[in-house]
Short mmCIF file of C-alpha atoms in Angstrom, two decimals:
data_model
loop_
_atom_site.label_atom_id
_atom_site.label_comp_id
_atom_site.label_asym_id
_atom_site.label_seq_id
_atom_site.Cartn_x
_atom_site.Cartn_y
_atom_site.Cartn_z
CA MET F 1 13.85 11.07 1.42
CA SER F 2 11.36 13.72 0.56
CA VAL F 3 7.61 13.53 0.34
CA CYS F 4 6.30 15.62 -2.52
CA SER F 5 3.01 17.48 -2.54
CA SER F 6 0.43 16.28 -5.03
CA SER F 7 -1.76 19.38 -5.39
CA SER F 8 -2.15 21.19 -8.74
CA SER F 9 -0.34 24.26 -7.36
CA SER F 10 2.88 22.37 -6.65
CA SER F 11 6.25 22.86 -8.32
CA SER F 12 6.69 22.46 -12.05
CA SER F 13 7.87 18.87 -11.63
CA GLN F 14 4.30 17.96 -10.85
CA LYS F 15 3.25 18.87 -14.37
CA THR F 16 4.44 15.44 -15.33
CA TRP F 17 1.27 13.95 -13.89
CA ILE F 18 -0.74 12.80 -16.89
CA VAL F 19 -4.50 12.79 -17.04
CA HIS F 20 -5.24 9.46 -18.65
CA GLY F 21 -8.92 8.61 -18.63
CA ILE F 22 -8.97 4.85 -18.34
CA LEU F 23 -11.88 4.27 -15.99
CA ALA F 24 -14.62 5.69 -18.24
CA GLY F 25 -18.23 4.90 -17.52
CA THR F 26 -18.11 4.29 -13.75
CA ALA F 27 -21.55 3.12 -12.65
CA ILE F 28 -23.85 5.96 -11.56
CA ALA F 29 -25.14 3.92 -8.65
CA ALA F 30 -21.61 3.39 -7.36
CA ALA F 31 -20.85 7.10 -7.61
CA ILE F 32 -24.00 7.95 -5.68
CA GLY F 33 -23.02 5.42 -3.02
CA ALA F 34 -19.58 6.98 -2.72
CA SER F 35 -21.05 10.48 -2.35
CA ALA F 36 -23.49 9.31 0.31
CA TYR F 37 -20.70 7.66 2.25
CA LEU F 38 -18.45 10.71 2.05
CA GLY F 39 -21.25 12.94 3.29
CA ARG F 40 -21.19 11.01 6.56
CA SER F 41 -17.42 10.86 6.95
CA ARG F 42 -16.01 14.39 6.78
CA LYS F 43 -13.94 14.29 9.96
CA PHE F 44 -10.38 14.97 10.90
CA ARG F 45 -8.85 11.53 11.04
CA SER F 46 -6.66 11.79 14.11
CA ARG F 47 -6.44 8.27 15.59
CA VAL F 48 -4.18 6.08 13.45
CA VAL F 49 -3.22 2.42 13.64
CA GLY F 50 -0.67 0.65 11.47
CA ILE F 51 -1.48 -2.96 10.63
CA ILE F 52 1.03 -5.33 9.06
CA PRO F 53 -0.88 -8.24 7.46
CA ALA F 54 1.24 -11.38 7.25
CA ARG F 55 0.51 -14.88 5.99
CA TYR F 56 2.72 -17.93 5.82
CA ALA F 57 1.30 -19.52 2.69
CA SER F 58 2.54 -17.97 -0.55
CA SER F 59 2.75 -19.51 -3.99
CA ARG F 60 5.98 -17.66 -4.80
CA PHE F 61 7.66 -17.62 -1.40
CA GLU F 62 6.23 -19.77 1.39
CA GLY F 63 7.06 -18.52 4.87
CA LYS F 64 8.24 -15.16 3.55
CA PRO F 65 7.51 -13.11 6.72
CA LEU F 66 9.91 -15.31 8.70
CA VAL F 67 12.82 -15.27 6.26
CA GLN F 68 16.01 -14.06 7.91
CA ILE F 69 17.47 -10.77 6.72
CA LEU F 70 20.85 -10.16 8.29
CA GLY F 71 19.88 -12.11 11.38
CA LYS F 72 16.33 -10.85 11.92
CA PRO F 73 12.99 -12.08 10.53
CA MET F 74 11.72 -9.81 7.76
CA ILE F 75 8.48 -9.15 9.64
CA GLN F 76 10.51 -7.83 12.57
CA ARG F 77 12.44 -5.43 10.35
CA THR F 78 9.21 -4.10 8.86
CA TRP F 79 7.69 -3.70 12.34
CA GLU F 80 10.75 -1.87 13.65
CA ARG F 81 10.72 0.56 10.73
CA SER F 82 6.98 1.15 11.12
CA LYS F 83 7.37 1.97 14.79
CA LEU F 84 9.47 4.99 13.79
CA ALA F 85 6.52 6.67 12.02
CA THR F 86 5.31 9.63 14.08
CA THR F 87 1.68 9.48 12.91
CA LEU F 88 0.98 5.95 14.15
CA ASP F 89 -0.59 5.58 17.58
CA HIS F 90 -0.23 1.81 17.50
CA VAL F 91 1.33 -0.89 15.29
CA VAL F 92 0.08 -4.49 15.20
CA VAL F 93 0.70 -7.61 13.12
CA ALA F 94 -2.35 -9.41 11.72
CA THR F 95 -1.81 -13.05 10.82
CA ASP F 96 -3.58 -16.40 10.51
CA ASP F 97 -0.47 -18.44 11.30
CA GLU F 98 0.72 -19.30 14.79
CA ARG F 99 4.34 -19.58 13.64
CA ILE F 100 4.29 -15.93 12.59
CA ALA F 101 2.39 -14.92 15.72
CA GLU F 102 4.89 -16.65 18.01
CA CYS F 103 7.81 -15.02 16.24
CA CYS F 104 6.24 -11.56 16.48
CA ARG F 105 5.39 -11.88 20.17
CA GLY F 106 9.00 -12.88 20.71
CA PHE F 107 10.32 -9.51 19.58
CA GLY F 108 7.58 -7.54 21.33
CA ALA F 109 4.94 -6.95 18.68
CA ASP F 110 1.21 -6.98 19.40
CA VAL F 111 -0.50 -9.67 17.33
CA ILE F 112 -4.09 -10.04 16.17
CA MET F 113 -5.08 -13.50 14.95
CA THR F 114 -7.26 -13.43 11.85
CA SER F 115 -9.03 -16.12 9.86
CA GLU F 116 -7.56 -18.05 6.96
CA SER F 117 -10.48 -16.97 4.80
CA CYS F 118 -9.16 -13.42 4.28
CA ARG F 119 -8.64 -13.04 0.55
CA ASN F 120 -6.09 -10.24 0.73
CA GLY F 121 -4.24 -7.94 3.10
CA THR F 122 -7.01 -5.36 3.15
CA GLU F 123 -9.58 -7.85 4.38
CA ARG F 124 -7.09 -9.04 7.00
CA CYS F 125 -6.63 -5.44 8.16
CA ASN F 126 -10.40 -5.01 8.47
CA GLU F 127 -10.78 -8.14 10.59
CA ALA F 128 -7.90 -7.04 12.82
CA LEU F 129 -9.45 -3.57 13.18
CA GLU F 130 -12.71 -5.10 14.39
CA LYS F 131 -10.83 -7.06 17.05
CA LEU F 132 -8.88 -4.11 18.43
CA GLU F 133 -10.23 -2.71 21.68
CA LYS F 134 -9.52 0.93 20.79
CA LYS F 135 -11.23 2.78 17.95
CA TYR F 136 -9.21 4.33 15.13
CA ASP F 137 -10.02 6.78 12.33
CA VAL F 138 -7.29 5.70 9.92
CA VAL F 139 -5.84 2.27 9.20
CA VAL F 140 -2.49 2.00 7.44
CA ASN F 141 -1.93 -1.27 5.61
CA ILE F 142 1.85 -1.74 5.80
CA GLN F 143 3.27 -4.40 3.53
CA GLY F 144 5.26 -6.92 5.54
CA ASP F 145 7.66 -7.57 2.65
CA GLU F 146 9.08 -4.02 2.68
CA PRO F 147 11.77 -4.36 5.37
CA LEU F 148 13.29 -0.99 4.40
CA ILE F 149 10.03 0.97 4.41
CA GLU F 150 10.74 4.59 5.29
CA PRO F 151 8.74 5.99 8.22
CA GLU F 152 8.32 9.28 6.34
CA ILE F 153 6.33 7.49 3.65
CA ILE F 154 3.98 6.08 6.25
CA ASP F 155 3.55 9.57 7.69
CA GLY F 156 3.04 10.97 4.20
CA VAL F 157 0.12 8.73 3.25
CA VAL F 158 -1.53 9.31 6.64
CA LYS F 159 -1.28 13.09 6.35
CA ALA F 160 -2.54 12.98 2.76
CA LEU F 161 -5.70 11.22 3.93
CA GLN F 162 -6.11 13.57 6.89
CA VAL F 163 -6.14 16.67 4.68
CA THR F 164 -8.25 15.20 1.86
CA PRO F 165 -11.76 14.61 3.22
CA ASP F 166 -13.23 13.55 -0.12
CA ALA F 167 -10.78 10.63 -0.38
CA VAL F 168 -11.23 7.35 1.50
CA PHE F 169 -7.89 5.85 0.58
CA SER F 170 -4.36 7.14 0.12
CA THR F 171 -1.19 5.59 -1.21
CA ALA F 172 2.26 6.44 -2.55
CA VAL F 173 4.13 6.17 -5.82
CA THR F 174 7.71 6.75 -6.87
CA SER F 175 9.56 6.92 -10.16
CA LEU F 176 9.62 3.68 -12.15
CA LYS F 177 12.92 2.49 -13.56
CA PRO F 178 12.67 1.94 -17.35
CA GLU F 179 13.97 -1.61 -16.97
CA ASP F 180 11.00 -2.41 -14.71
CA GLY F 181 8.43 -1.11 -17.17
CA LEU F 182 7.29 -4.52 -18.40
CA ASP F 183 7.66 -6.37 -15.09
CA PRO F 184 4.18 -7.47 -13.92
CA ASN F 185 5.42 -7.53 -10.31
CA ARG F 186 5.99 -3.77 -10.51
CA VAL F 187 2.56 -2.16 -10.36
CA LYS F 188 2.21 1.09 -12.29
CA CYS F 189 -0.09 4.00 -11.54
CA VAL F 190 -1.51 7.01 -13.35
CA VAL F 191 -3.12 9.97 -11.60
CA ASP F 192 -5.01 13.12 -12.54
CA ASN F 193 -3.66 16.64 -12.22
CA ARG F 194 -4.95 16.93 -8.64
CA GLY F 195 -3.16 13.82 -7.42
CA TYR F 196 -6.12 11.42 -7.42
CA ALA F 197 -5.60 7.91 -8.77
CA ILE F 198 -7.02 7.07 -12.18
CA TYR F 199 -5.78 3.52 -12.60
CA PHE F 200 -3.28 0.90 -11.49
CA SER F 201 -1.94 -1.87 -13.69
CA ARG F 202 0.62 -4.64 -13.86
CA GLY F 203 1.09 -3.64 -17.48
CA LEU F 204 2.83 -0.51 -18.67
CA ILE F 205 0.63 2.59 -18.33
CA PRO F 206 0.34 4.80 -20.21
CA TYR F 207 1.04 2.58 -23.18
CA ASN F 208 2.32 4.24 -26.36
CA LYS F 209 1.96 3.29 -30.02
CA SER F 210 5.45 1.85 -30.26
CA GLY F 211 4.70 -0.73 -27.59
CA LYS F 212 8.04 0.05 -25.96
CA VAL F 213 9.04 1.75 -22.73
CA ASN F 214 9.74 5.44 -23.32
CA PRO F 215 12.86 6.20 -21.24
CA ASP F 216 11.94 9.88 -21.17
CA PHE F 217 8.43 9.41 -19.76
CA PRO F 218 7.88 9.76 -15.98
CA TYR F 219 6.18 6.42 -15.32
CA MET F 220 5.05 5.92 -11.73
CA LEU F 221 5.64 2.82 -9.61
CA HIS F 222 3.06 2.03 -6.93
CA LEU F 223 4.44 1.37 -3.47
CA GLY F 224 2.45 -1.18 -1.52
CA ILE F 225 1.65 1.00 1.48
CA GLN F 226 -1.91 2.34 1.69
CA SER F 227 -4.14 3.99 4.26
CA PHE F 228 -7.90 3.81 4.65
CA ASP F 229 -10.58 5.76 6.41
CA SER F 230 -11.59 3.16 8.99
CA LYS F 231 -15.31 3.46 8.18
CA PHE F 232 -14.58 2.87 4.52
CA LEU F 233 -12.44 -0.16 5.31
CA LYS F 234 -15.57 -1.88 6.61
CA VAL F 235 -17.46 -0.85 3.46
CA TYR F 236 -14.63 -2.14 1.28
CA SER F 237 -14.79 -5.62 2.76
CA GLU F 238 -18.49 -5.81 1.95
CA LEU F 239 -18.06 -4.79 -1.68
CA GLN F 240 -18.15 -7.57 -4.25
CA PRO F 241 -15.01 -8.26 -6.31
CA THR F 242 -14.91 -6.16 -9.46
CA PRO F 243 -13.83 -7.10 -13.01
CA LEU F 244 -10.70 -4.95 -13.17
CA GLN F 245 -9.65 -5.97 -9.68
CA GLN F 246 -9.91 -9.63 -10.61
CA GLU F 247 -8.24 -9.28 -13.99
CA GLU F 248 -5.24 -7.33 -12.66
CA ASP F 249 -5.27 -8.99 -9.23
CA LEU F 250 -4.97 -5.55 -7.61
CA GLU F 251 -7.25 -4.92 -4.66
CA GLN F 252 -7.06 -1.12 -4.90
CA LEU F 253 -8.94 -1.24 -8.21
CA LYS F 254 -12.10 -2.24 -6.34
CA VAL F 255 -11.98 1.16 -4.66
CA LEU F 256 -11.84 3.00 -7.99
CA GLU F 257 -14.39 0.79 -9.74
CA ASN F 258 -16.93 1.61 -7.05
CA GLY F 259 -16.52 5.35 -7.52
CA TYR F 260 -14.45 6.26 -4.47
CA LYS F 261 -11.53 8.67 -4.52
CA MET F 262 -7.95 7.74 -3.77
CA LYS F 263 -5.25 10.30 -3.00
CA VAL F 264 -1.74 9.60 -4.27
CA ILE F 265 1.50 11.17 -3.10
CA LYS F 266 4.77 11.02 -4.98
CA VAL F 267 7.86 10.21 -2.94
CA ASP F 268 11.57 9.80 -3.60
CA HIS F 269 12.10 6.17 -2.70
CA GLU F 270 13.73 3.17 -4.27
CA ALA F 271 11.39 0.23 -3.81
CA HIS F 272 12.97 -2.75 -2.07
CA GLY F 273 10.19 -5.27 -1.68
CA VAL F 274 10.82 -8.99 -1.26
CA ASP F 275 8.78 -10.91 -3.83
CA THR F 276 10.97 -13.97 -4.34
CA PRO F 277 13.84 -15.71 -2.48
CA ASP F 278 16.31 -14.03 -4.86
CA ASP F 279 15.30 -10.62 -3.49
CA VAL F 280 16.62 -11.45 -0.01
CA GLU F 281 20.25 -11.32 -1.11
CA LYS F 282 19.62 -8.00 -2.85
CA ILE F 283 18.13 -6.51 0.32
CA GLU F 284 21.01 -7.75 2.44
CA SER F 285 23.58 -6.31 0.03
CA LEU F 286 21.82 -2.96 0.10
CA MET F 287 21.68 -2.96 3.89
CA ARG F 288 25.39 -3.66 4.09
CA GLU F 289 26.05 -0.75 1.74
CA ARG F 290 24.01 1.52 3.98
CA ASN F 291 25.51 0.11 7.21
CA LEU F 292 22.07 -0.98 8.42
CA SER F 293 22.05 -3.74 11.01
#
């Protein structure tokens, strides 16, 4: 697995990044707010915590964090993979459900109990951050339904945020399979030629005149992992929901709609998230192929 640079001076493969101006007309007041915030936050972000938000209730897959994958709860597999990342000083699970908390304590994870009112994983991460005794500069939101998350990807998004002081958020993308182009559960991303996010969508982006997936175009698939400057995470939770965020049901769009910058790295990774019960068998088959226990 390799983590690719996203700067404009990178190898020729990076020329595939397409500048696609979707978010035109960002509010001037929001941009001014972003600049003011960034002026106060230009620090080397050295202290890093990984937080795995987990909830029991899910419309598509209730109890998903506790589903068994080759004899271990999925949340445990995600935690074990996260612990291998070299940039994380600490890894915790944030949940509002005692069943998940009890399970996690059983395999040795630190658990932070959060309220049921958290609307998404980012808000759950912010509440957990406030309850931690130690202070951290960077918070990595690690999706609990990625039991095969690669530690190098976690390290990649952390390092991207550490070396990009004008960004408050970093995330990762990988190549999108053409057959997944129209799947709304596969979130797509477009970035500018410096590796900053322009837009995320459940629909196909960019979208051509034919209305069909172009098998020769390098579409990008968003991976769920994301890291935040810890000061910005508090700001994020105070921001009101935005129209694009609500329409797409993608929390990262609130960052862009308010004028903040998001750094994106491209990685070689085949996404193996668990969205539905049918995905469990696929994950187990893949693990058997790779001799992963």
